[in-house]
Coordinates of C-alpha atoms in Angstrom, one line a residue:
Chain K
M1 CA 205.1 124.2 174.7
I2 CA 203.0 125.9 172.1
V3 CA 206.1 127.5 170.4
T4 CA 209.6 126.3 170.4
A5 CA 211.9 128.5 168.4
K6 CA 215.6 127.8 168.1
D7 CA 218.3 130.0 166.6
L8 CA 215.8 131.7 164.3
V9 CA 217.5 134.1 161.8
H10 CA 215.6 136.4 159.5
K11 CA 217.2 138.9 157.2
Y12 CA 215.9 141.8 155.1
F13 CA 217.7 143.0 152.2
N14 CA 217.5 146.6 150.6
T15 CA 218.5 146.7 147.0
D16 CA 219.4 149.5 144.7
E17 CA 217.8 150.1 141.3
K18 CA 220.0 147.5 139.6
G19 CA 218.9 145.0 142.2
E20 CA 222.1 144.7 144.1
V21 CA 222.1 144.3 147.8
I22 CA 223.1 147.7 149.5
E23 CA 222.1 146.9 153.0
T24 CA 221.4 143.8 155.0
I25 CA 219.2 144.1 158.2
T26 CA 219.2 141.2 160.5
A27 CA 215.7 141.5 162.1
L28 CA 216.1 138.1 164.0
D29 CA 219.5 137.2 165.2
K30 CA 219.7 133.5 166.3
L31 CA 216.7 134.0 168.5
T32 CA 215.7 131.2 170.9
L33 CA 212.4 131.2 172.7
D34 CA 209.9 128.8 174.2
I35 CA 206.3 129.7 174.9
K36 CA 204.1 127.6 177.2
E37 CA 200.6 126.7 176.4
G38 CA 198.2 129.1 178.3
E39 CA 200.9 131.7 178.8
F40 CA 200.2 135.4 178.6
L41 CA 203.4 136.8 176.9
V42 CA 204.1 140.4 176.1
I43 CA 206.8 141.4 173.6
L44 CA 208.3 145.0 174.0
G45 CA 211.0 146.6 171.9
H46 CA 211.5 149.8 170.0
N47 CA 210.5 150.3 166.3
G48 CA 212.7 148.0 164.3
S49 CA 213.7 145.7 167.1
G50 CA 212.2 142.6 165.4
K51 CA 209.0 142.2 167.4
S52 CA 206.6 141.9 164.4
T53 CA 209.1 140.0 162.4
L54 CA 209.2 137.4 165.2
A55 CA 205.3 137.3 165.6
K56 CA 204.9 136.8 161.9
H57 CA 207.0 133.7 162.1
F58 CA 204.6 132.0 164.6
N59 CA 201.9 131.3 162.0
G60 CA 204.1 131.1 158.9
I61 CA 203.5 134.5 157.3
L62 CA 207.3 134.8 157.3
K63 CA 209.9 132.0 157.1
P64 CA 213.2 131.9 158.9
D65 CA 216.4 132.0 156.8
S66 CA 217.8 129.5 159.3
G67 CA 216.8 127.9 162.6
T68 CA 213.9 125.6 163.6
L69 CA 210.5 126.6 164.6
I70 CA 207.9 124.2 166.1
V71 CA 204.4 125.5 166.6
D72 CA 201.7 123.4 168.1
D73 CA 204.0 120.3 167.7
L74 CA 204.2 121.1 163.9
D75 CA 207.5 121.8 162.2
L76 CA 206.9 125.0 160.1
S77 CA 209.6 124.3 157.7
K78 CA 207.2 121.8 156.1
E79 CA 204.8 123.7 153.7
D80 CA 201.9 121.3 154.6
N81 CA 202.0 122.3 158.2
I82 CA 201.5 126.1 157.7
W83 CA 197.8 125.7 157.0
K84 CA 197.3 123.4 160.1
V85 CA 199.2 125.9 162.3
R86 CA 197.1 128.8 161.1
Q87 CA 193.9 126.9 162.2
N88 CA 195.3 127.0 165.7
V89 CA 197.3 130.2 165.8
G90 CA 195.3 133.4 164.9
M91 CA 196.6 136.8 164.5
V92 CA 195.0 140.3 165.1
F93 CA 196.7 143.1 163.2
Q94 CA 197.1 146.8 164.0
N95 CA 194.6 148.5 161.7
P96 CA 191.0 147.5 162.4
D97 CA 189.8 148.6 159.0
N98 CA 192.0 146.2 157.2
Q99 CA 190.7 143.1 158.7
I100 CA 187.0 143.2 158.1
V101 CA 185.8 141.3 155.1
A102 CA 182.0 141.1 155.3
T103 CA 179.2 143.6 155.4
I104 CA 177.5 142.2 158.5
V105 CA 179.2 141.6 161.8
E106 CA 178.1 138.0 162.2
E107 CA 179.1 137.1 158.6
D108 CA 182.6 138.5 159.1
V109 CA 183.0 136.4 162.3
A110 CA 181.7 133.4 160.4
F111 CA 184.2 133.8 157.5
G112 CA 187.2 131.9 159.0
V113 CA 185.3 129.1 160.6
E114 CA 183.1 128.5 157.4
N115 CA 186.4 128.0 155.5
L116 CA 187.4 125.2 158.0
G117 CA 184.5 123.1 156.7
V118 CA 182.6 123.2 160.1
P119 CA 179.0 121.9 159.8
Q120 CA 176.3 124.8 159.4
K121 CA 174.8 124.2 162.8
E122 CA 178.1 124.3 164.7
I123 CA 179.0 127.5 162.7
R124 CA 176.0 129.3 164.1
Q125 CA 176.9 128.2 167.6
R126 CA 180.5 129.2 167.4
V127 CA 179.8 132.6 166.0
D128 CA 177.2 133.3 168.7
D129 CA 179.6 132.1 171.4
A130 CA 182.5 134.1 170.0
L131 CA 180.4 137.3 169.8
E132 CA 179.3 136.7 173.4
T133 CA 182.8 136.2 174.6
V134 CA 184.0 139.6 173.1
G135 CA 180.8 141.3 174.3
M136 CA 179.5 142.2 170.8
S137 CA 176.4 140.0 170.7
D138 CA 174.1 143.2 170.4
F139 CA 175.9 144.1 167.1
K140 CA 175.4 140.8 165.4
M141 CA 173.3 142.1 162.5
H142 CA 175.0 145.5 162.3
S143 CA 177.3 146.7 159.5
P144 CA 180.9 146.8 160.8
N145 CA 181.0 150.4 159.2
G146 CA 179.6 152.3 162.1
L147 CA 181.6 150.6 164.8
S148 CA 184.4 152.1 166.8
G149 CA 188.0 150.9 166.5
G150 CA 187.8 148.9 169.7
Q151 CA 184.7 147.3 168.6
K152 CA 186.1 146.4 165.1
Q153 CA 189.1 144.8 166.8
R154 CA 186.8 142.7 169.0
I155 CA 185.0 141.6 165.9
A156 CA 188.3 140.6 164.4
I157 CA 189.1 138.7 167.6
A158 CA 185.6 137.0 167.6
G159 CA 186.4 135.8 163.9
I160 CA 189.6 134.1 165.4
I161 CA 188.0 132.7 168.6
A162 CA 185.2 131.1 166.4
M163 CA 187.9 128.9 164.9
K164 CA 188.9 127.7 168.4
P165 CA 192.5 128.6 168.3
K166 CA 195.0 127.6 170.9
C167 CA 196.9 130.9 170.6
I168 CA 196.3 134.4 169.5
I169 CA 198.9 136.8 168.5
F170 CA 198.1 140.6 168.8
D171 CA 200.5 142.6 166.6
E172 CA 200.1 146.1 168.0
S173 CA 196.4 145.6 168.0
T174 CA 195.8 148.4 170.4
A175 CA 198.0 151.0 168.7
M176 CA 195.2 152.8 166.8
L177 CA 192.7 152.7 169.5
D178 CA 191.5 155.4 172.0
P179 CA 191.9 154.7 175.8
A180 CA 188.4 153.0 176.0
G181 CA 189.0 150.9 172.9
R182 CA 192.4 149.8 174.3
K183 CA 190.8 148.8 177.5
Q184 CA 188.1 146.8 175.7
V185 CA 190.7 144.8 173.8
M186 CA 192.9 144.3 176.9
D187 CA 189.9 143.0 179.0
T188 CA 189.0 140.6 176.1
M189 CA 192.6 139.3 175.9
I190 CA 192.6 138.7 179.7
T191 CA 189.3 136.9 179.6
L192 CA 190.5 134.6 176.7
N193 CA 193.6 133.8 178.7
K194 CA 192.3 133.4 182.1
T195 CA 188.9 131.9 181.4
Y196 CA 189.5 129.9 178.3
G197 CA 193.2 129.1 178.6
I198 CA 194.2 130.5 175.1
T199 CA 197.8 131.4 174.8
I200 CA 198.2 135.2 174.2
I201 CA 201.2 136.8 172.6
H202 CA 200.8 140.6 172.7
I203 CA 203.1 143.1 171.0
T204 CA 202.7 146.6 172.2
H205 CA 204.3 150.1 172.8
Y206 CA 202.1 150.7 175.8
M207 CA 204.1 149.7 178.8
Q208 CA 201.0 149.7 181.0
E209 CA 199.5 146.9 178.9
A210 CA 202.5 144.7 179.9
V211 CA 201.7 144.8 183.6
C212 CA 199.2 141.9 183.5
A213 CA 201.5 139.5 181.6
D214 CA 202.9 136.3 182.9
R215 CA 206.2 137.0 181.1
I216 CA 207.7 140.0 179.2
I217 CA 210.4 139.7 176.7
I218 CA 212.2 142.8 175.6
M219 CA 213.7 142.7 172.1
D220 CA 216.6 144.6 170.8
K221 CA 218.5 144.2 167.6
G222 CA 216.7 141.0 166.8
K223 CA 217.7 139.3 170.1
I224 CA 216.0 138.8 173.4
Y225 CA 217.5 141.6 175.6
L226 CA 215.8 141.0 178.8
E227 CA 213.0 138.7 180.1
G228 CA 211.0 138.0 183.1
T229 CA 207.9 138.8 185.1
P230 CA 206.7 142.4 184.9
K231 CA 208.2 143.1 188.3
E232 CA 211.5 141.7 187.3
V233 CA 211.7 143.5 183.9
F234 CA 210.3 147.0 184.9
K235 CA 212.6 147.6 187.8
N236 CA 215.5 148.1 185.2
V237 CA 214.4 151.6 184.6
K238 CA 217.7 152.9 183.3
L239 CA 218.4 150.0 181.1
L240 CA 215.0 150.2 179.5
K241 CA 215.2 153.9 178.9
S242 CA 218.6 153.4 177.3
I243 CA 217.1 151.2 174.6
G244 CA 214.2 153.6 173.8
L245 CA 211.5 152.0 176.0
D246 CA 209.7 153.3 179.0
V247 CA 208.3 152.0 182.3
P248 CA 204.8 152.4 183.8
D249 CA 204.3 155.6 185.8
T250 CA 204.2 153.6 189.1
T251 CA 207.6 152.2 188.5
Y252 CA 209.0 155.4 187.4
L253 CA 207.8 157.3 190.4
I254 CA 209.4 154.8 192.8
Y255 CA 212.6 155.0 190.8
L256 CA 212.7 158.8 191.0
L257 CA 212.1 158.7 194.8
N258 CA 214.8 156.2 195.2
Q259 CA 217.1 158.4 193.2
D260 CA 216.3 161.0 195.8
G261 CA 217.6 158.9 198.7
F262 CA 214.5 156.8 199.6
D263 CA 214.6 153.0 199.7
F264 CA 211.3 151.7 198.3
D265 CA 211.0 148.3 196.7
S266 CA 211.9 149.0 193.1
S267 CA 209.7 146.2 191.7
I268 CA 206.3 147.9 192.7
L269 CA 203.9 148.0 189.8
D270 CA 200.4 148.8 190.9
V271 CA 198.9 152.1 192.1
R272 CA 197.7 150.4 195.4
E273 CA 201.2 149.1 196.2
V274 CA 202.8 152.6 195.6
V275 CA 200.2 154.2 197.7
D276 CA 200.7 151.8 200.6
A277 CA 204.5 152.0 200.4
I278 CA 204.5 155.8 200.5
C279 CA 201.9 156.0 203.4
N280 CA 203.7 153.3 205.5
S281 CA 207.2 154.8 205.0
N282 CA 208.9 156.3 208.0
Chain D
M1 CA 195.4 190.6 167.1
P2 CA 193.1 188.0 165.5
F3 CA 193.2 184.4 166.8
A4 CA 195.2 181.9 164.9
I5 CA 192.1 179.7 164.7
Q6 CA 188.6 180.6 165.7
T7 CA 185.4 178.8 165.0
K8 CA 182.0 180.4 165.4
D9 CA 178.9 178.1 165.9
L10 CA 180.6 175.5 163.8
T11 CA 178.4 172.6 162.9
H12 CA 179.0 169.8 160.5
V13 CA 176.5 167.2 159.3
Y14 CA 177.5 164.1 157.3
N15 CA 175.2 162.8 154.7
Q16 CA 172.8 165.6 155.2
N17 CA 169.2 164.9 154.1
T18 CA 169.7 161.2 153.8
S19 CA 168.7 158.4 156.4
F20 CA 172.5 158.3 157.3
E21 CA 172.5 161.9 158.5
K22 CA 174.8 162.5 161.4
K23 CA 175.8 165.5 163.2
V24 CA 179.5 165.2 163.9
L25 CA 180.2 168.8 165.0
D26 CA 177.7 170.5 167.1
N27 CA 177.9 174.2 167.5
I28 CA 181.7 174.4 168.3
N29 CA 183.2 177.6 169.5
I30 CA 186.9 177.6 170.2
K31 CA 189.8 180.0 170.0
V32 CA 193.5 179.1 169.5
E33 CA 195.9 182.0 170.0
K34 CA 198.9 182.7 167.9
G35 CA 201.9 180.5 169.0
E36 CA 199.7 178.3 171.3
F37 CA 200.2 174.6 171.6
V38 CA 196.9 172.9 171.8
G39 CA 195.9 169.2 172.2
I40 CA 192.6 167.8 171.2
I41 CA 191.3 164.7 172.9
G42 CA 188.1 162.7 172.7
H43 CA 187.2 159.0 172.0
T44 CA 186.8 157.6 168.6
G45 CA 183.9 159.2 166.7
S46 CA 183.8 162.3 168.9
G47 CA 184.5 164.6 166.0
K48 CA 188.3 165.4 166.4
S49 CA 189.4 164.5 162.9
T50 CA 186.5 166.2 161.3
L51 CA 187.1 169.3 163.3
I52 CA 190.8 169.7 162.2
Q53 CA 189.9 169.1 158.5
T54 CA 187.7 172.1 158.7
F55 CA 190.9 174.2 159.7
N56 CA 192.2 174.0 156.1
G57 CA 189.0 173.8 154.3
L58 CA 189.0 170.1 153.5
I59 CA 185.7 169.9 155.1
K60 CA 183.3 172.8 154.9
P61 CA 181.1 173.8 157.8
T62 CA 177.4 172.9 157.3
E63 CA 176.8 176.0 159.5
G64 CA 179.0 178.5 161.2
L65 CA 182.4 179.8 160.4
V66 CA 186.1 179.0 160.7
L67 CA 188.4 181.9 160.8
I68 CA 192.2 181.6 160.4
N69 CA 194.0 184.7 161.4
G70 CA 190.6 186.3 161.2
E71 CA 190.1 185.4 157.5
T72 CA 187.8 182.8 155.8
K73 CA 190.2 182.0 152.9
F74 CA 193.1 180.1 154.2
R75 CA 194.2 176.7 152.9
D76 CA 197.8 177.7 152.5
K77 CA 198.1 178.9 156.1
V78 CA 197.5 175.5 157.8
G79 CA 199.7 172.5 157.3
L80 CA 197.8 169.3 158.0
V81 CA 199.5 166.1 158.8
F82 CA 197.2 163.1 158.6
Q83 CA 197.3 160.0 160.7
Y84 CA 200.2 157.7 159.4
P85 CA 201.6 160.4 157.2
E86 CA 204.5 158.0 156.1
H87 CA 202.0 156.1 153.9
Q88 CA 202.0 159.1 151.7
L89 CA 205.8 159.1 151.0
F90 CA 206.3 158.3 147.4
E91 CA 209.6 159.8 146.0
L92 CA 212.9 158.1 145.3
T93 CA 214.8 160.0 148.0
V94 CA 214.0 161.7 151.3
Y95 CA 215.1 165.1 149.8
K96 CA 212.8 164.8 146.7
D97 CA 209.9 163.8 148.8
V98 CA 210.2 167.0 151.0
E99 CA 210.8 169.0 147.8
Y100 CA 207.6 168.0 146.1
G101 CA 205.4 170.5 147.8
P102 CA 207.4 173.6 147.5
T103 CA 208.4 172.8 143.9
N104 CA 204.6 172.8 143.1
L105 CA 204.3 176.2 144.6
G106 CA 206.5 177.5 141.8
L107 CA 209.2 178.9 144.2
D108 CA 212.7 179.6 142.9
E109 CA 215.4 177.0 143.3
Q110 CA 217.2 178.9 146.1
E111 CA 214.1 179.2 148.2
I112 CA 213.1 175.6 147.6
K113 CA 216.6 174.4 148.7
K114 CA 216.5 176.6 151.8
R115 CA 213.0 175.3 152.8
V116 CA 213.8 171.6 152.2
E117 CA 217.0 171.7 154.2
N118 CA 215.6 173.7 157.0
S119 CA 212.5 171.5 157.4
L120 CA 214.6 168.3 157.4
R121 CA 217.0 169.7 159.9
L122 CA 214.0 170.9 162.0
V123 CA 212.6 167.4 162.4
G124 CA 216.0 166.0 163.1
I125 CA 216.6 163.9 160.0
P126 CA 220.6 163.8 159.6
E127 CA 222.0 165.0 156.2
K128 CA 223.7 161.7 155.5
I129 CA 220.3 160.0 154.8
W130 CA 218.8 162.8 152.7
Q131 CA 219.7 160.9 149.5
N132 CA 218.4 157.5 150.8
T133 CA 215.0 156.1 149.8
P134 CA 212.4 157.0 152.4
F135 CA 211.4 153.4 152.6
S136 CA 214.5 152.3 154.2
L137 CA 214.1 154.5 157.3
S138 CA 212.6 153.4 160.6
G139 CA 208.9 154.1 161.4
G140 CA 209.8 157.2 163.5
Q141 CA 212.2 158.7 160.8
K142 CA 209.6 158.1 158.0
R143 CA 207.0 160.0 160.0
R144 CA 209.4 162.9 160.5
V145 CA 210.2 163.1 156.8
A146 CA 206.5 163.2 156.1
I147 CA 206.1 166.1 158.7
A148 CA 209.1 167.8 157.1
G149 CA 207.2 167.8 153.7
V150 CA 204.4 169.7 155.3
L151 CA 206.7 172.2 157.1
A152 CA 208.4 172.9 153.8
M153 CA 205.2 174.6 152.7
N154 CA 205.9 177.1 155.5
P155 CA 202.5 176.8 157.3
E156 CA 201.8 179.4 160.0
I157 CA 199.8 176.8 161.8
L158 CA 200.7 173.0 162.0
V159 CA 197.8 170.6 162.6
L160 CA 198.6 166.9 163.3
D161 CA 196.2 163.9 163.7
E162 CA 197.7 161.5 166.1
P163 CA 201.3 162.0 165.2
T164 CA 202.7 159.5 167.7
A165 CA 200.3 156.5 167.0
G166 CA 202.4 153.4 166.5
L167 CA 205.7 154.9 167.5
D168 CA 207.8 153.4 170.3
P169 CA 208.2 155.6 173.5
K170 CA 211.6 157.0 172.3
G171 CA 210.1 158.0 168.9
R172 CA 207.1 159.4 170.8
D173 CA 209.3 161.6 173.0
E174 CA 211.6 162.7 170.1
L175 CA 208.6 163.9 168.1
F176 CA 207.1 165.7 171.0
N177 CA 210.3 167.3 171.8
Q178 CA 210.7 168.6 168.2
L179 CA 207.2 169.9 168.1
Q180 CA 207.9 171.7 171.4
Y181 CA 211.1 173.1 169.9
M182 CA 209.2 174.5 166.9
H183 CA 206.5 175.8 169.2
K184 CA 208.9 177.6 171.5
N185 CA 211.6 178.8 169.1
L186 CA 209.8 179.5 166.0
G187 CA 206.4 180.5 167.4
I188 CA 204.5 178.1 165.1
T189 CA 200.9 177.4 166.4
I190 CA 200.5 173.8 166.9
V191 CA 197.2 171.8 167.2
L192 CA 197.3 168.0 167.7
I193 CA 195.0 165.2 168.3
S194 CA 196.4 162.5 170.6
H195 CA 195.2 159.4 172.5
S196 CA 198.3 159.6 174.7
M197 CA 197.0 161.5 177.7
E198 CA 200.5 161.5 179.4
D199 CA 202.0 163.5 176.5
V200 CA 199.1 165.9 176.2
A201 CA 199.4 166.6 180.0
K202 CA 203.2 167.0 179.5
Y203 CA 203.5 169.2 176.4
V204 CA 200.5 171.3 175.5
D205 CA 199.3 174.8 176.8
K206 CA 195.6 174.1 176.4
V207 CA 193.5 170.9 176.0
I208 CA 190.1 170.7 174.1
V209 CA 188.0 167.7 175.0
L210 CA 185.4 166.8 172.5
E211 CA 182.4 164.5 173.2
K212 CA 179.7 163.7 170.6
G213 CA 180.7 166.7 168.5
K214 CA 180.6 169.2 171.4
V215 CA 183.3 170.9 173.4
K216 CA 183.3 169.3 176.8
Y217 CA 186.3 171.1 178.3
C218 CA 188.7 173.7 177.0
N219 CA 191.3 174.6 179.5
T220 CA 194.9 174.1 180.7
P221 CA 195.9 170.5 181.2
K222 CA 195.9 171.0 185.0
E223 CA 192.3 172.1 185.1
V224 CA 191.0 169.6 182.5
F225 CA 192.6 166.4 184.1
K226 CA 191.2 167.3 187.5
N227 CA 187.9 165.8 186.2
V228 CA 189.1 162.2 186.4
E229 CA 185.6 160.5 186.7
E230 CA 184.1 162.6 184.0
L231 CA 186.9 161.9 181.6
E232 CA 186.7 158.2 182.3
G233 CA 182.9 158.3 181.7
I234 CA 183.5 159.6 178.2
G235 CA 186.1 156.9 177.4
L236 CA 189.3 158.8 178.2
A237 CA 191.8 157.9 180.7
P238 CA 193.6 160.6 182.8
P239 CA 197.5 160.0 183.2
Q240 CA 198.1 157.1 185.6
I241 CA 199.9 159.6 188.0
K242 CA 196.6 161.3 188.6
Y243 CA 195.3 158.1 190.2
I244 CA 198.3 157.8 192.5
I245 CA 198.0 161.4 193.5
K246 CA 194.3 161.1 194.2
E247 CA 194.9 157.9 196.3
L248 CA 197.6 159.6 198.2
I249 CA 195.5 162.6 199.1
N250 CA 192.7 160.3 200.1
N251 CA 195.2 158.5 202.5
G252 CA 196.2 161.8 204.2
I253 CA 199.3 162.7 202.2
E254 CA 199.4 166.5 201.7
I255 CA 200.4 167.2 198.1
D256 CA 199.0 169.4 195.4
E257 CA 196.2 167.6 193.7
N258 CA 197.0 169.6 190.4
I259 CA 200.2 167.5 189.8
L260 CA 200.3 166.1 186.3
T261 CA 203.7 164.5 185.7
V262 CA 205.5 161.7 187.4
E263 CA 208.6 164.2 187.8
E264 CA 206.4 166.8 189.6
A265 CA 205.0 164.0 191.8
A266 CA 208.4 162.6 192.8
V267 CA 209.5 166.1 193.9
A268 CA 206.2 166.8 195.9
I269 CA 206.2 163.4 197.6
S270 CA 209.9 163.5 198.4
H271 CA 209.4 167.0 199.9
Y272 CA 206.4 165.8 202.0
L273 CA 208.2 162.8 203.2
K274 CA 211.3 164.6 204.3
N275 CA 209.5 167.5 206.0
R276 CA 206.8 165.9 208.0

């Protein structure tokens, strides 16, 4: 297991001008979750369901009020462990412009790995490899300024890969990108997962991006509301809509046809499967 | 009647006469009619945000003209909602935040009150949270409060830059439904930039596709989204349902190739299957 979380509770407090608590929001409510090494996990949930709060626990940005959290065999309640965990669990945030620190692409990618105290020669190698992996080698000597959102996110990812992490968390990293940028980042995630075995935890509002996951967890009110493979999760069209989520067009089309008296397999996800099912129906 | 928005040979060049010179808008000629609901799509760097900032004079054309209601002086006619407008909330209460703009117009108290209340109701913010701090609201609510602040200025034309980025599907639907309500019932002209092709296909009257600062398409969603390969080629993705429809037609299912939404597709497929 890369992550073992048990009974995690995290509360936010709203205070008035005098500093007295006027509202308590339970962002995580005794949440228990295991994530396997090498897994591609997608976390879905409406705004305020606790997704980002949860993700920010995995590398110690936030601390639970109670419960235990073991990441990469290290107990995160011990202060010393937080820095060790961060070397192995990287995070890509939503806004590409907030994550770039250097004025040249390759310097930006080198920033994290330099701070690990890796020998100079190896840094060179790791930076080159990381840029190759995200398909940005041609931009090595460019300024990050003129890059598109998708390209900037890939630079941020390269900076993490250079640190050779076991796990990368994407906290709505595709939210600000155009369709092409979204696809670039999704393709990169899939490569990292399938080719390099890196555990991926992806938080998103785009249901389509969850289709390639090994497992989806749906969060609502700080708890896991539903979990399973994409096929198992998305067939619950009504339930998902009732908590403010959506399903891919493919699943929704099949759902509407079944409402109209047809009897298609409700777990269909892919365009090809839909077309085959409709063409072969009698 | 003059057009709500019209551009004539609009060109904008950033950093003119320097080595960083870049033409971001290249000879744009578009017309938006009064009361129209228009979507602008295009990949990052295609000039969308620059274009809409010329609509209220934040960016001046290097060449060409922007006419609002046929005139060249217009900042108060167009309300512009930037990306992530909730980052601009600053007041102690929701009500005060929306009040800020109209108060600075020097309107009388009655008028201000009327505008603030109308705007908040229009975006669906319940009265019981008007006195709360805006920072305690959900992402979708904050964004709607920010939009209310722009509406309270009584713009004739509302222009929004990616209003649904980062919102969950429900927040996305709610916001689009509210925009559609304003468009249909109040006759406000709405122009918005979106990366969500499904939403553009579903709600707008007209789509403008920008590529490298030029208008590539300007037509109804049905017509524009017919160009599946061309749109893909410029980094856009037509709604997924278009791919299903296309494949079905290729496999001999006789349905209308212009279908744009899942709901329409379900009706058409069901009709076809039951009647063959």
